[in-house]
C-alpha cells in the first residue's frame, strides 16, 4: 500500500528536479554556540560535555533549528532534513544521552514539519517535504576499530537495527514524509537501517513511507569506505525499493561528477546528489562559492543525471538558492524502462 506522500513525491519528481537543503552543521556553527547554549536549562547539570551534540539543539534551542529550516525553505528547498544525523542510541552514547534518542527524533521531526507546513500553505502548488535524516552511526559493522584484531566488531547487527528502529519510530511519530538513510560508508549499517524501517512498518501495520538512500564515495577510487564499488553498493540496497538513490558528502561536485553519471546509468529509481562545497582547505573550511557549486550541478542536470540535488558540508542557503535557480527550467532525469522478463 503506497502512501499519498509517495505519490505526491513521485509526481513532483517527474515534473521537475527537486531541491534538498544544505548543511545543518555549517549553519549551526554560524551561531557560535557555547557549552551553556547546548545545555539549556534542562541539561545545565549534565555530568559530561555536550557541546557539539548538534541534534540535542532540537530540545534546547528549537528556535535556532527551525530558523535554519526556514532559511533553506526560503532559498527554494523542496525537501528539508530533520536535525537527526546522530540521533540514535549508539551515537548518543558518546554524550551519555542514549535515553534521549527517541525524544530528539520526535522533536526534530515536529520542528521541520511546522516549517515545511508553513511554506506549503504559502504556495500549495509547491509542496514542501520533510526527510527524516538517518546518519551512518558512530560504529561500523563491516570494519574493525582494532588494527590488531581485524575480526573484532564494536557492535552487532541486532544492536544497530534496534537503535535505528527507535530512531525510525520517533521520526515517523513526529511526522516526516520520507526516511533518508544518508552518508553511507558501510552498507551493512545501511542494511540494518533498511531492516529497521521495514520491521517498524510491519509491526505497526502502517503504510510504508518512502525510503531514500544516499551513499558516500570516499576517494578517487570510486569506492565506499568499506570497499564497495558504486554498482555493488546499488545492488546491495536495491531490495529496499527506494524512492531515490544517490551520493552525498566526502567529495565536492567536481570530484563527484563521474560517480553521479555512473549511478544515473544503473539506477532504476530516481537519483539524488548533494555534494560538499568543494573539498575542505587546510583549516577544514569550505571555500567553494554558491555560483561554483551551482554551475557544476547545472551541468549534471543538463546531462540528465539527476532528479534531486542540493548540498552537504559547507553549503548554505545561498548555495541552495543558486542551485535551485540554475536547475529550475531543466527537465529531470527520466526513469529507465526496466525489463521485467529474462531474455
XYZ file of C-alpha atoms in Angstrom, residues 19-331:
313
model
C 15.903 20.634 -4.251
C 17.073 19.201 -0.943
C 18.511 21.534 1.664
C 22.151 22.215 2.543
C 24.332 21.652 5.584
C 22.776 21.863 9.038
C 26.133 21.774 10.855
C 27.563 24.621 8.796
C 24.604 26.810 9.723
C 24.724 25.835 13.402
C 28.406 26.841 13.504
C 27.425 30.354 12.437
C 25.612 30.778 15.749
C 28.900 30.255 17.656
C 27.147 28.371 20.439
C 28.920 27.620 23.701
C 28.547 24.737 26.141
C 25.811 26.550 28.085
C 23.824 27.110 24.882
C 23.843 23.390 24.108
C 22.865 22.524 27.688
C 19.993 24.965 28.055
C 18.148 24.976 31.354
C 17.191 21.312 31.222
C 20.719 19.936 30.952
C 22.635 22.600 32.871
C 23.886 19.997 35.378
C 24.585 17.209 32.860
C 27.732 15.354 34.049
C 29.572 15.326 30.685
C 30.252 17.939 27.997
C 27.518 18.226 25.362
C 28.910 20.940 23.095
C 28.994 19.536 19.569
C 25.890 17.414 20.052
C 24.019 19.322 17.361
C 20.970 17.071 17.495
C 20.432 17.989 21.158
C 19.631 21.534 19.991
C 16.230 20.214 18.885
C 15.425 20.124 22.608
C 17.466 23.037 23.963
C 17.456 25.538 21.058
C 14.481 24.607 18.832
C 14.122 28.177 17.530
C 17.630 28.053 16.040
C 16.914 24.762 14.254
C 13.556 25.993 12.952
C 15.206 29.195 11.758
C 17.757 27.212 9.744
C 14.989 25.109 8.168
C 13.154 28.294 7.198
C 16.259 29.786 5.594
C 16.587 26.730 3.371
C 12.882 26.738 2.532
C 13.103 30.424 1.660
C 16.071 29.616 -0.591
C 13.931 27.175 -2.563
C 14.343 23.775 -0.897
C 11.551 21.299 -1.649
C 12.871 18.799 0.906
C 14.320 19.669 4.307
C 16.137 17.169 6.504
C 15.475 16.757 10.196
C 18.361 17.619 12.518
C 18.821 13.961 13.490
C 22.014 12.798 11.779
C 23.298 11.200 15.018
C 20.007 10.721 16.840
C 20.180 7.061 17.719
C 21.260 5.459 20.979
C 24.654 4.225 19.759
C 25.896 7.658 18.646
C 24.180 9.444 21.525
C 26.155 7.229 23.928
C 29.149 9.494 23.220
C 27.340 12.075 25.363
C 25.704 9.546 27.728
C 22.363 10.585 26.229
C 21.126 7.252 24.857
C 17.776 7.669 26.614
C 17.055 10.892 24.713
C 17.289 9.436 21.193
C 13.562 8.849 20.679
C 12.589 12.227 22.161
C 15.078 14.100 19.962
C 13.732 12.443 16.803
C 10.133 13.327 17.632
C 11.083 16.925 18.434
C 13.241 17.306 15.311
C 10.517 15.969 13.032
C 7.915 18.307 14.541
C 10.180 21.347 14.156
C 10.806 20.574 10.482
C 7.156 19.654 9.888
C 5.980 23.020 11.225
C 8.355 24.965 8.979
C 7.517 22.885 5.903
C 3.770 23.163 6.510
C 4.008 26.946 6.714
C 5.777 27.144 3.355
C 3.406 24.663 1.710
C 0.495 26.810 2.909
C 2.091 29.884 1.316
C 2.351 28.113 -2.054
C 0.259 24.901 -2.252
C 1.487 24.354 -5.828
C 4.978 23.771 -4.402
C 4.557 21.287 -1.536
C 7.479 21.010 0.883
C 8.542 17.647 2.262
C 10.338 16.561 5.434
C 13.007 13.868 5.208
C 13.892 12.046 8.414
C 17.703 12.084 8.387
C 19.285 8.781 9.416
C 23.076 9.008 9.565
C 25.705 6.255 9.340
C 26.266 5.876 13.119
C 29.496 6.171 15.099
C 30.177 2.415 14.998
C 30.521 0.257 11.913
C 29.543 -3.355 11.259
C 31.969 -4.081 8.419
C 35.216 -2.735 9.821
C 37.182 -3.456 12.975
C 38.161 -0.483 15.161
C 41.128 -2.573 16.384
C 44.002 -2.726 13.901
C 45.423 -5.725 15.746
C 42.203 -7.721 15.530
C 40.528 -7.498 12.108
C 37.719 -9.798 13.215
C 36.647 -7.632 16.141
C 33.388 -5.688 15.906
C 32.349 -2.971 18.353
C 28.653 -3.588 17.727
C 26.295 -6.288 16.417
C 23.768 -6.147 13.592
C 20.895 -6.592 16.064
C 22.148 -3.679 18.201
C 22.418 -1.399 15.166
C 18.975 -2.421 13.908
C 17.432 -1.821 17.340
C 18.970 1.660 17.561
C 17.696 2.557 14.093
C 14.247 1.118 14.893
C 13.892 3.528 17.813
C 15.016 6.411 15.589
C 12.550 5.499 12.850
C 9.734 5.303 15.422
C 10.494 8.834 16.635
C 10.782 10.287 13.135
C 7.546 8.730 11.901
C 5.604 9.726 15.015
C 6.997 13.249 14.652
C 5.516 13.499 11.153
C 8.211 13.042 8.478
C 7.247 12.379 4.853
C 10.142 10.117 3.911
C 13.141 8.437 5.535
C 16.612 9.296 4.264
C 19.435 6.867 5.043
C 22.411 9.055 4.179
C 26.193 9.404 4.103
C 26.530 5.618 3.940
C 30.124 4.412 4.115
C 29.260 0.933 5.442
C 26.467 -0.783 3.536
C 25.893 -3.273 6.343
C 24.883 -0.401 8.633
C 22.553 0.798 5.875
C 21.069 -2.681 5.608
C 20.379 -2.605 9.341
C 18.596 0.736 8.868
C 16.535 -0.686 5.986
C 15.669 -3.739 8.105
C 14.610 -1.472 10.986
C 12.389 0.638 8.725
C 10.677 -2.383 7.172
C 10.203 -4.000 10.587
C 8.725 -0.827 12.090
C 6.051 -0.519 9.414
C 5.336 -4.248 9.539
C 4.962 -4.117 13.330
C 2.712 -1.052 13.313
C 0.628 -2.028 10.256
C 1.112 1.437 8.770
C 1.639 2.199 5.077
C 5.380 2.409 4.441
C 6.905 5.834 3.987
C 9.262 6.254 1.020
C 12.926 5.444 1.639
C 15.732 7.462 0.062
C 19.284 6.141 0.201
C 22.478 8.155 -0.226
C 25.966 6.692 -0.135
C 29.385 8.255 0.156
C 32.320 7.676 -2.182
C 35.326 8.445 -0.025
C 38.092 8.958 -2.601
C 39.112 8.807 -6.260
C 38.896 5.001 -6.261
C 35.121 5.302 -6.579
C 34.518 3.022 -3.587
C 32.822 3.387 -0.242
C 34.978 3.238 2.890
C 34.042 -0.412 3.359
C 35.354 -1.169 -0.141
C 32.292 -1.441 -2.360
C 32.148 -0.091 -5.877
C 29.195 2.134 -6.684
C 27.418 -0.606 -8.642
C 27.937 -3.120 -5.820
C 26.531 -0.600 -3.354
C 23.461 -0.080 -5.534
C 22.840 -3.809 -5.935
C 23.224 -4.249 -2.153
C 20.383 -1.871 -1.292
C 18.010 -2.011 -4.272
C 15.878 -4.629 -2.478
C 14.574 -1.758 -0.305
C 12.709 -0.410 -3.347
C 13.957 3.101 -2.630
C 12.259 6.178 -3.964
C 15.725 7.500 -4.793
C 19.347 6.511 -4.536
C 22.239 8.910 -4.644
C 25.511 10.270 -3.337
C 26.389 12.925 -0.800
C 29.292 14.256 1.271
C 33.033 13.370 1.105
C 33.603 14.932 -2.324
C 32.842 18.244 -3.958
C 30.690 18.383 -7.086
C 33.676 18.475 -9.423
C 35.090 15.241 -7.997
C 31.678 13.572 -7.711
C 30.611 14.049 -11.330
C 31.746 10.738 -12.820
C 30.135 8.803 -9.981
C 26.829 10.642 -10.365
C 26.899 9.872 -14.085
C 27.566 6.185 -13.415
C 24.755 5.963 -10.886
C 22.313 7.626 -13.277
C 23.009 4.860 -15.796
C 22.408 1.921 -13.439
C 19.652 3.109 -11.085
C 16.095 2.008 -11.810
C 14.736 4.612 -9.358
C 15.150 8.387 -9.045
C 18.688 9.669 -8.378
C 19.967 12.289 -5.956
C 23.237 14.135 -5.423
C 24.155 16.663 -2.781
C 27.908 17.272 -2.702
C 30.045 19.278 -0.314
C 31.007 22.836 -1.199
C 34.199 21.562 -2.801
C 36.990 19.919 -0.819
C 37.984 21.369 2.573
C 41.041 23.612 2.783
C 43.941 23.137 5.214
C 41.831 24.624 8.005
C 38.894 22.328 7.317
C 36.830 25.153 5.837
C 34.938 25.049 2.539
C 35.787 27.740 0.004
C 33.619 26.850 -2.987
C 31.244 29.701 -3.726
C 27.496 29.192 -4.333
C 27.724 30.016 -8.038
C 30.547 27.497 -8.494
C 28.634 24.642 -6.872
C 25.516 25.571 -8.851
C 27.499 25.606 -12.109
C 28.673 22.023 -11.600
C 25.224 20.767 -10.618
C 23.572 22.575 -13.537
C 25.743 20.534 -15.911
C 24.628 17.289 -14.241
C 21.024 18.370 -14.686
C 21.522 19.267 -18.347
C 23.080 15.845 -18.965
C 20.072 14.138 -17.388
C 21.898 12.622 -14.420
C 19.732 13.759 -11.501
C 16.254 14.076 -10.007
C 17.133 15.568 -6.593
C 20.016 17.976 -5.921
C 21.235 20.033 -3.002
C 24.248 20.483 -0.773
C 26.149 18.799 2.049
C 29.075 20.021 4.201
C 29.947 23.692 3.744
C 26.824 24.559 1.766
C 24.479 27.326 2.908
C 21.094 28.783 1.895
C 23.000 30.841 -0.699
C 24.304 27.641 -2.279
C 20.803 26.162 -2.312
C 19.336 29.344 -3.804
C 21.867 29.312 -6.645
C 21.376 25.592 -7.281
C 17.579 25.998 -7.358
C 17.849 28.868 -9.836
C 20.277 27.015 -12.108
C 18.136 23.865 -12.444
C 14.682 25.491 -12.354
C 13.988 25.126 -16.083
C 15.827 21.850 -16.701
C 13.836 18.654 -17.104
